[in-house]
Amino acid sequence: MKGIRLLIFSTLLLASCQTLPAINSVLPQARLKSALCPSPFLKEPYRLVHAIEARSGGEIQGAIIGVTLVDPSTRFVSCAIMTAEGMVLFEAEAKPALKVIRALPPFDSGHFAKNMIEDIKLIFLAPEGVIQTKGILADGTGICRWQEKSGAWIDLIAGLPDGIEINKYSSSGNWQRRIKLNPTAENVYSRIELKAREAVNYSLTMTLIEAEPQEGELKTEKNKGSEE
């Protein structure tokens, strides 16, 4: 039992110490602009519906439906979480100010809405920050690294056997989020895996049900009126 506790503690310690990886081979400044980075992000307004499986502490916490509206031109985001029967548990939007429309327990807690909107932007929208470095990691995979205005770092890693990986780190370099996408699928968002480091770590597996392009710029008014 003591050995098991030690193993668990060591695993948690390693997870908490994940930091910004060193880039072994950095492209010279003159080549930064011409070198291409993979861009799995949305180029036009889209409505996406995913089945979401949430895990925490290694156990499945529940299965829900997520509906997301994203406009990359304005960075407008609207999202809703509902049961399979259609009951809306949570709804919020950001353009750019965050507005929570509905939040039932446990989705009314703490910084849930802010974190969810930031996760959606991390998945579907290209980084807003300045690209700092392009190069190759120790395992030979290519990497592009941005720094956001907040100081946070975003790494986009290509060439992995299981697809594209997006990692977010704090301004001090501590790992916060990992997102995996499969660019070989019919839709790059057909399966999304998200791992998050919070007070209680959690992971999400999102399976695409429906993806539909939207005409014109998404307006705040257009996304109101979810059924109660």
PDB file of C-alpha atoms in Angstrom:
ATOM      1  CA  MET A   1       0.000   0.000   0.000  1.00  0.00           C
ATOM      2  CA  LYS A   2       2.859   2.355   0.863  1.00  0.00           C
ATOM      3  CA  GLY A   3       4.440   1.630  -2.524  1.00  0.00           C
ATOM      4  CA  ILE A   4       1.190   2.420  -4.329  1.00  0.00           C
ATOM      5  CA  ARG A   5       0.865   5.721  -2.479  1.00  0.00           C
ATOM      6  CA  LEU A   6       4.451   6.593  -3.395  1.00  0.00           C
ATOM      7  CA  LEU A   7       3.795   5.769  -7.063  1.00  0.00           C
ATOM      8  CA  ILE A   8       0.676   7.948  -7.117  1.00  0.00           C
ATOM      9  CA  PHE A   9       2.551  10.804  -5.440  1.00  0.00           C
ATOM     10  CA  SER A  10       5.431  10.508  -7.920  1.00  0.00           C
ATOM     11  CA  THR A  11       3.024  10.536 -10.866  1.00  0.00           C
ATOM     12  CA  LEU A  12       1.280  13.646  -9.559  1.00  0.00           C
ATOM     13  CA  LEU A  13       4.623  15.321  -8.931  1.00  0.00           C
ATOM     14  CA  LEU A  14       5.806  14.630 -12.459  1.00  0.00           C
ATOM     15  CA  ALA A  15       2.535  15.897 -13.912  1.00  0.00           C
ATOM     16  CA  SER A  16       2.782  19.096 -11.888  1.00  0.00           C
ATOM     17  CA  CYS A  17       6.338  19.717 -13.097  1.00  0.00           C
ATOM     18  CA  GLN A  18       5.614  19.619 -16.838  1.00  0.00           C
ATOM     19  CA  THR A  19       7.224  22.702 -18.297  1.00  0.00           C
ATOM     20  CA  LEU A  20       7.815  24.378 -21.635  1.00  0.00           C
ATOM     21  CA  PRO A  21       9.917  21.918 -23.690  1.00  0.00           C
ATOM     22  CA  ALA A  22      13.261  22.983 -25.082  1.00  0.00           C
ATOM     23  CA  ILE A  23      13.437  23.396 -28.849  1.00  0.00           C
ATOM     24  CA  ASN A  24      16.624  21.672 -29.992  1.00  0.00           C
ATOM     25  CA  SER A  25      16.847  23.034 -33.502  1.00  0.00           C
ATOM     26  CA  VAL A  26      15.544  26.588 -33.901  1.00  0.00           C
ATOM     27  CA  LEU A  27      14.956  28.122 -37.319  1.00  0.00           C
ATOM     28  CA  PRO A  28      16.989  31.264 -37.991  1.00  0.00           C
ATOM     29  CA  GLN A  29      15.079  34.557 -37.716  1.00  0.00           C
ATOM     30  CA  ALA A  30      15.254  35.067 -41.479  1.00  0.00           C
ATOM     31  CA  ARG A  31      13.290  31.850 -42.094  1.00  0.00           C
ATOM     32  CA  LEU A  32      10.620  32.298 -39.410  1.00  0.00           C
ATOM     33  CA  LYS A  33       8.146  34.077 -41.693  1.00  0.00           C
ATOM     34  CA  SER A  34       8.520  31.707 -44.635  1.00  0.00           C
ATOM     35  CA  ALA A  35       8.352  28.458 -42.633  1.00  0.00           C
ATOM     36  CA  LEU A  36       4.793  27.155 -42.462  1.00  0.00           C
ATOM     37  CA  CYS A  37       3.020  26.005 -39.321  1.00  0.00           C
ATOM     38  CA  PRO A  38       0.086  23.581 -39.421  1.00  0.00           C
ATOM     39  CA  SER A  39      -3.210  25.425 -39.079  1.00  0.00           C
ATOM     40  CA  PRO A  40      -6.044  23.163 -37.900  1.00  0.00           C
ATOM     41  CA  PHE A  41      -8.096  26.196 -36.864  1.00  0.00           C
ATOM     42  CA  LEU A  42     -11.414  27.398 -38.274  1.00  0.00           C
ATOM     43  CA  LYS A  43     -11.290  29.780 -41.248  1.00  0.00           C
ATOM     44  CA  GLU A  44     -15.021  30.595 -41.368  1.00  0.00           C
ATOM     45  CA  PRO A  45     -17.974  30.716 -38.942  1.00  0.00           C
ATOM     46  CA  TYR A  46     -19.047  27.237 -37.843  1.00  0.00           C
ATOM     47  CA  ARG A  47     -21.567  25.487 -35.648  1.00  0.00           C
ATOM     48  CA  LEU A  48     -20.297  22.213 -34.169  1.00  0.00           C
ATOM     49  CA  VAL A  49     -22.068  19.620 -32.046  1.00  0.00           C
ATOM     50  CA  HIS A  50     -20.033  17.101 -30.040  1.00  0.00           C
ATOM     51  CA  ALA A  51     -20.794  14.237 -27.705  1.00  0.00           C
ATOM     52  CA  ILE A  52     -18.548  14.876 -24.697  1.00  0.00           C
ATOM     53  CA  GLU A  53     -17.229  12.333 -22.223  1.00  0.00           C
ATOM     54  CA  ALA A  54     -15.764  13.937 -19.102  1.00  0.00           C
ATOM     55  CA  ARG A  55     -13.252  12.217 -16.817  1.00  0.00           C
ATOM     56  CA  SER A  56     -11.790  13.254 -13.481  1.00  0.00           C
ATOM     57  CA  GLY A  57      -9.721  11.179 -11.099  1.00  0.00           C
ATOM     58  CA  GLY A  58      -9.571   8.437 -13.739  1.00  0.00           C
ATOM     59  CA  GLU A  59     -13.337   7.934 -13.664  1.00  0.00           C
ATOM     60  CA  ILE A  60     -16.045   8.908 -16.147  1.00  0.00           C
ATOM     61  CA  GLN A  61     -18.032  11.749 -14.604  1.00  0.00           C
ATOM     62  CA  GLY A  62     -20.733  11.901 -17.252  1.00  0.00           C
ATOM     63  CA  ALA A  63     -21.669  12.218 -20.916  1.00  0.00           C
ATOM     64  CA  ILE A  64     -23.122  15.453 -22.269  1.00  0.00           C
ATOM     65  CA  ILE A  65     -23.728  17.248 -25.565  1.00  0.00           C
ATOM     66  CA  GLY A  66     -21.789  20.393 -26.443  1.00  0.00           C
ATOM     67  CA  VAL A  67     -22.946  22.931 -29.038  1.00  0.00           C
ATOM     68  CA  THR A  68     -20.383  25.500 -30.142  1.00  0.00           C
ATOM     69  CA  LEU A  69     -20.653  28.525 -32.425  1.00  0.00           C
ATOM     70  CA  VAL A  70     -17.367  30.137 -33.450  1.00  0.00           C
ATOM     71  CA  ASP A  71     -16.579  33.057 -35.761  1.00  0.00           C
ATOM     72  CA  PRO A  72     -12.824  33.357 -36.406  1.00  0.00           C
ATOM     73  CA  SER A  73     -13.149  36.818 -37.997  1.00  0.00           C
ATOM     74  CA  THR A  74     -14.482  38.390 -34.787  1.00  0.00           C
ATOM     75  CA  ARG A  75     -13.405  35.664 -32.310  1.00  0.00           C
ATOM     76  CA  PHE A  76     -17.024  35.446 -31.215  1.00  0.00           C
ATOM     77  CA  VAL A  77     -17.742  32.266 -29.244  1.00  0.00           C
ATOM     78  CA  SER A  78     -21.067  30.882 -28.068  1.00  0.00           C
ATOM     79  CA  CYS A  79     -21.403  27.542 -26.317  1.00  0.00           C
ATOM     80  CA  ALA A  80     -24.045  25.410 -24.660  1.00  0.00           C
ATOM     81  CA  ILE A  81     -23.948  22.189 -22.670  1.00  0.00           C
ATOM     82  CA  MET A  82     -27.043  20.027 -22.620  1.00  0.00           C
ATOM     83  CA  THR A  83     -28.249  16.584 -21.705  1.00  0.00           C
ATOM     84  CA  ALA A  84     -28.987  13.961 -24.351  1.00  0.00           C
ATOM     85  CA  GLU A  85     -32.662  14.812 -23.799  1.00  0.00           C
ATOM     86  CA  GLY A  86     -32.042  18.457 -24.733  1.00  0.00           C
ATOM     87  CA  MET A  87     -32.089  20.170 -21.340  1.00  0.00           C
ATOM     88  CA  VAL A  88     -29.685  23.141 -21.358  1.00  0.00           C
ATOM     89  CA  LEU A  89     -27.339  22.973 -18.363  1.00  0.00           C
ATOM     90  CA  PHE A  90     -25.015  25.796 -19.316  1.00  0.00           C
ATOM     91  CA  GLU A  91     -24.893  28.547 -21.926  1.00  0.00           C
ATOM     92  CA  ALA A  92     -22.449  31.405 -22.392  1.00  0.00           C
ATOM     93  CA  GLU A  93     -20.982  33.667 -25.065  1.00  0.00           C
ATOM     94  CA  ALA A  94     -18.024  35.977 -25.490  1.00  0.00           C
ATOM     95  CA  LYS A  95     -17.612  38.861 -27.949  1.00  0.00           C
ATOM     96  CA  PRO A  96     -15.288  39.737 -26.349  1.00  0.00           C
ATOM     97  CA  ALA A  97     -16.848  40.220 -22.903  1.00  0.00           C
ATOM     98  CA  LEU A  98     -18.042  37.015 -21.242  1.00  0.00           C
ATOM     99  CA  LYS A  99     -21.781  36.683 -20.664  1.00  0.00           C
ATOM    100  CA  VAL A 100     -23.242  33.689 -18.834  1.00  0.00           C
ATOM    101  CA  ILE A 101     -26.807  33.100 -19.994  1.00  0.00           C
ATOM    102  CA  ARG A 102     -27.543  29.994 -17.975  1.00  0.00           C
ATOM    103  CA  ALA A 103     -25.546  27.925 -15.477  1.00  0.00           C
ATOM    104  CA  LEU A 104     -27.014  25.075 -13.464  1.00  0.00           C
ATOM    105  CA  PRO A 105     -24.943  23.193 -10.835  1.00  0.00           C
ATOM    106  CA  PRO A 106     -22.194  22.062 -11.139  1.00  0.00           C
ATOM    107  CA  PHE A 107     -21.550  24.372 -14.103  1.00  0.00           C
ATOM    108  CA  ASP A 108     -22.145  27.495 -11.989  1.00  0.00           C
ATOM    109  CA  SER A 109     -18.964  27.112  -9.985  1.00  0.00           C
ATOM    110  CA  GLY A 110     -15.903  29.347  -9.867  1.00  0.00           C
ATOM    111  CA  HIS A 111     -14.210  30.136 -13.168  1.00  0.00           C
ATOM    112  CA  PHE A 112     -15.981  27.432 -15.179  1.00  0.00           C
ATOM    113  CA  ALA A 113     -17.408  29.782 -17.827  1.00  0.00           C
ATOM    114  CA  LYS A 114     -14.127  31.653 -18.353  1.00  0.00           C
ATOM    115  CA  ASN A 115     -12.117  28.434 -18.590  1.00  0.00           C
ATOM    116  CA  MET A 116     -14.592  26.889 -21.010  1.00  0.00           C
ATOM    117  CA  ILE A 117     -14.530  29.869 -23.375  1.00  0.00           C
ATOM    118  CA  GLU A 118     -10.718  29.899 -23.271  1.00  0.00           C
ATOM    119  CA  ASP A 119     -10.618  26.158 -24.020  1.00  0.00           C
ATOM    120  CA  ILE A 120     -12.928  26.633 -27.013  1.00  0.00           C
ATOM    121  CA  LYS A 121     -10.731  29.414 -28.371  1.00  0.00           C
ATOM    122  CA  LEU A 122      -7.635  27.267 -27.867  1.00  0.00           C
ATOM    123  CA  ILE A 123      -9.202  24.431 -29.870  1.00  0.00           C
ATOM    124  CA  PHE A 124     -10.885  26.300 -32.714  1.00  0.00           C
ATOM    125  CA  LEU A 125      -9.149  29.689 -33.112  1.00  0.00           C
ATOM    126  CA  ALA A 126      -5.605  30.495 -34.201  1.00  0.00           C
ATOM    127  CA  PRO A 127      -3.448  32.028 -31.443  1.00  0.00           C
ATOM    128  CA  GLU A 128      -3.713  35.815 -31.134  1.00  0.00           C
ATOM    129  CA  GLY A 129      -0.172  36.219 -29.931  1.00  0.00           C
ATOM    130  CA  VAL A 130       3.132  36.648 -31.735  1.00  0.00           C
ATOM    131  CA  ILE A 131       4.945  33.608 -33.062  1.00  0.00           C
ATOM    132  CA  GLN A 132       8.274  33.444 -31.242  1.00  0.00           C
ATOM    133  CA  THR A 133       9.969  30.304 -32.468  1.00  0.00           C
ATOM    134  CA  LYS A 134       9.745  27.515 -35.030  1.00  0.00           C
ATOM    135  CA  GLY A 135      11.925  24.454 -34.831  1.00  0.00           C
ATOM    136  CA  ILE A 136      12.276  20.796 -33.901  1.00  0.00           C
ATOM    137  CA  LEU A 137      11.904  19.041 -30.552  1.00  0.00           C
ATOM    138  CA  ALA A 138      14.195  16.325 -29.210  1.00  0.00           C
ATOM    139  CA  ASP A 139      11.984  13.584 -30.700  1.00  0.00           C
ATOM    140  CA  GLY A 140      12.163  15.109 -34.188  1.00  0.00           C
ATOM    141  CA  THR A 141       8.665  16.588 -34.326  1.00  0.00           C
ATOM    142  CA  GLY A 142       8.146  20.101 -35.643  1.00  0.00           C
ATOM    143  CA  ILE A 143       6.931  22.849 -33.328  1.00  0.00           C
ATOM    144  CA  CYS A 144       5.645  26.411 -33.639  1.00  0.00           C
ATOM    145  CA  ARG A 145       5.535  28.512 -30.461  1.00  0.00           C
ATOM    146  CA  TRP A 146       3.433  31.611 -29.825  1.00  0.00           C
ATOM    147  CA  GLN A 147       3.332  33.961 -26.858  1.00  0.00           C
ATOM    148  CA  GLU A 148      -0.028  35.529 -26.037  1.00  0.00           C
ATOM    149  CA  LYS A 149      -0.553  39.079 -24.731  1.00  0.00           C
ATOM    150  CA  SER A 150      -1.235  37.557 -21.308  1.00  0.00           C
ATOM    151  CA  GLY A 151       2.251  36.047 -21.364  1.00  0.00           C
ATOM    152  CA  ALA A 152       0.945  32.500 -21.822  1.00  0.00           C
ATOM    153  CA  TRP A 153       2.714  30.214 -24.297  1.00  0.00           C
ATOM    154  CA  ILE A 154       1.038  28.085 -26.968  1.00  0.00           C
ATOM    155  CA  ASP A 155       2.875  25.241 -28.711  1.00  0.00           C
ATOM    156  CA  LEU A 156       1.559  23.661 -31.891  1.00  0.00           C
ATOM    157  CA  ILE A 157       3.263  20.327 -32.544  1.00  0.00           C
ATOM    158  CA  ALA A 158       2.942  18.493 -35.865  1.00  0.00           C
ATOM    159  CA  GLY A 159       4.214  15.157 -37.142  1.00  0.00           C
ATOM    160  CA  LEU A 160       2.979  13.064 -34.219  1.00  0.00           C
ATOM    161  CA  PRO A 161       1.697   9.540 -34.980  1.00  0.00           C
ATOM    162  CA  ASP A 162      -1.726  10.389 -33.539  1.00  0.00           C
ATOM    163  CA  GLY A 163      -2.125  13.845 -35.068  1.00  0.00           C
ATOM    164  CA  ILE A 164      -1.611  17.473 -34.084  1.00  0.00           C
ATOM    165  CA  GLU A 165      -1.060  18.550 -30.490  1.00  0.00           C
ATOM    166  CA  ILE A 166      -1.734  21.976 -28.984  1.00  0.00           C
ATOM    167  CA  ASN A 167      -0.213  22.726 -25.583  1.00  0.00           C
ATOM    168  CA  LYS A 168      -0.794  25.788 -23.429  1.00  0.00           C
ATOM    169  CA  TYR A 169       1.621  26.927 -20.722  1.00  0.00           C
ATOM    170  CA  SER A 170       1.449  29.741 -18.198  1.00  0.00           C
ATOM    171  CA  SER A 171       3.717  32.782 -18.544  1.00  0.00           C
ATOM    172  CA  SER A 172       6.154  31.030 -16.191  1.00  0.00           C
ATOM    173  CA  GLY A 173       6.145  27.909 -18.391  1.00  0.00           C
ATOM    174  CA  ASN A 174       3.914  25.563 -16.383  1.00  0.00           C
ATOM    175  CA  TRP A 175       1.751  23.232 -18.449  1.00  0.00           C
ATOM    176  CA  GLN A 176      -2.012  23.946 -18.342  1.00  0.00           C
ATOM    177  CA  ARG A 177      -3.742  22.337 -21.341  1.00  0.00           C
ATOM    178  CA  ARG A 178      -3.134  19.648 -23.965  1.00  0.00           C
ATOM    179  CA  ILE A 179      -5.373  19.194 -27.003  1.00  0.00           C
ATOM    180  CA  LYS A 180      -5.038  16.433 -29.591  1.00  0.00           C
ATOM    181  CA  LEU A 181      -6.628  16.609 -33.047  1.00  0.00           C
ATOM    182  CA  ASN A 182      -6.656  14.110 -35.909  1.00  0.00           C
ATOM    183  CA  PRO A 183      -5.933  15.979 -39.177  1.00  0.00           C
ATOM    184  CA  THR A 184      -6.278  12.822 -41.287  1.00  0.00           C
ATOM    185  CA  ALA A 185      -9.958  12.449 -40.420  1.00  0.00           C
ATOM    186  CA  GLU A 186     -12.687  13.808 -42.707  1.00  0.00           C
ATOM    187  CA  ASN A 187     -13.087  16.660 -40.225  1.00  0.00           C
ATOM    188  CA  VAL A 188     -10.122  17.688 -38.060  1.00  0.00           C
ATOM    189  CA  TYR A 189     -12.565  18.094 -35.177  1.00  0.00           C
ATOM    190  CA  SER A 190     -14.056  14.612 -35.536  1.00  0.00           C
ATOM    191  CA  ARG A 191     -12.332  13.629 -32.289  1.00  0.00           C
ATOM    192  CA  ILE A 192     -10.866  16.074 -29.794  1.00  0.00           C
ATOM    193  CA  GLU A 193      -8.987  15.061 -26.675  1.00  0.00           C
ATOM    194  CA  LEU A 194      -8.445  17.718 -24.025  1.00  0.00           C
ATOM    195  CA  LYS A 195      -6.482  17.354 -20.799  1.00  0.00           C
ATOM    196  CA  ALA A 196      -6.516  20.166 -18.254  1.00  0.00           C
ATOM    197  CA  ARG A 197      -4.517  20.959 -15.159  1.00  0.00           C
ATOM    198  CA  GLU A 198      -6.684  22.679 -12.559  1.00  0.00           C
ATOM    199  CA  ALA A 199      -7.291  22.326  -8.812  1.00  0.00           C
ATOM    200  CA  VAL A 200      -8.968  19.086  -9.908  1.00  0.00           C
ATOM    201  CA  ASN A 201      -7.433  17.787 -13.137  1.00  0.00           C
ATOM    202  CA  TYR A 202      -9.848  16.587 -15.800  1.00  0.00           C
ATOM    203  CA  SER A 203      -9.997  15.350 -19.384  1.00  0.00           C
ATOM    204  CA  LEU A 204     -12.600  15.531 -22.136  1.00  0.00           C
ATOM    205  CA  THR A 205     -13.109  13.328 -25.176  1.00  0.00           C
ATOM    206  CA  MET A 206     -15.248  15.072 -27.792  1.00  0.00           C
ATOM    207  CA  THR A 207     -16.760  13.107 -30.688  1.00  0.00           C
ATOM    208  CA  LEU A 208     -18.228  15.095 -33.560  1.00  0.00           C
ATOM    209  CA  ILE A 209     -21.933  14.659 -34.248  1.00  0.00           C
ATOM    210  CA  GLU A 210     -22.500  17.557 -36.626  1.00  0.00           C
ATOM    211  CA  ALA A 211     -20.516  20.398 -38.207  1.00  0.00           C
ATOM    212  CA  GLU A 212     -22.196  23.116 -40.227  1.00  0.00           C
ATOM    213  CA  PRO A 213     -20.689  26.286 -41.746  1.00  0.00           C
ATOM    214  CA  GLN A 214     -22.603  29.464 -40.946  1.00  0.00           C
ATOM    215  CA  GLU A 215     -23.256  32.243 -43.443  1.00  0.00           C
ATOM    216  CA  GLY A 216     -22.017  35.732 -42.631  1.00  0.00           C
ATOM    217  CA  GLU A 217     -20.722  37.107 -39.360  1.00  0.00           C
ATOM    218  CA  LEU A 218     -22.162  35.521 -36.244  1.00  0.00           C
ATOM    219  CA  LYS A 219     -24.097  38.028 -34.177  1.00  0.00           C
ATOM    220  CA  THR A 220     -24.832  37.915 -30.481  1.00  0.00           C
ATOM    221  CA  GLU A 221     -28.550  38.178 -31.193  1.00  0.00           C
ATOM    222  CA  LYS A 222     -28.425  35.224 -33.564  1.00  0.00           C
ATOM    223  CA  ASN A 223     -27.315  32.846 -30.846  1.00  0.00           C
ATOM    224  CA  LYS A 224     -29.899  33.705 -28.198  1.00  0.00           C
ATOM    225  CA  GLY A 225     -33.098  31.869 -27.562  1.00  0.00           C
ATOM    226  CA  SER A 226     -31.969  28.423 -26.477  1.00  0.00           C
ATOM    227  CA  GLU A 227     -34.920  26.351 -25.435  1.00  0.00           C
ATOM    228  CA  GLU A 228     -35.400  26.062 -21.689  1.00  0.00           C
TER     229      GLU A 228
END
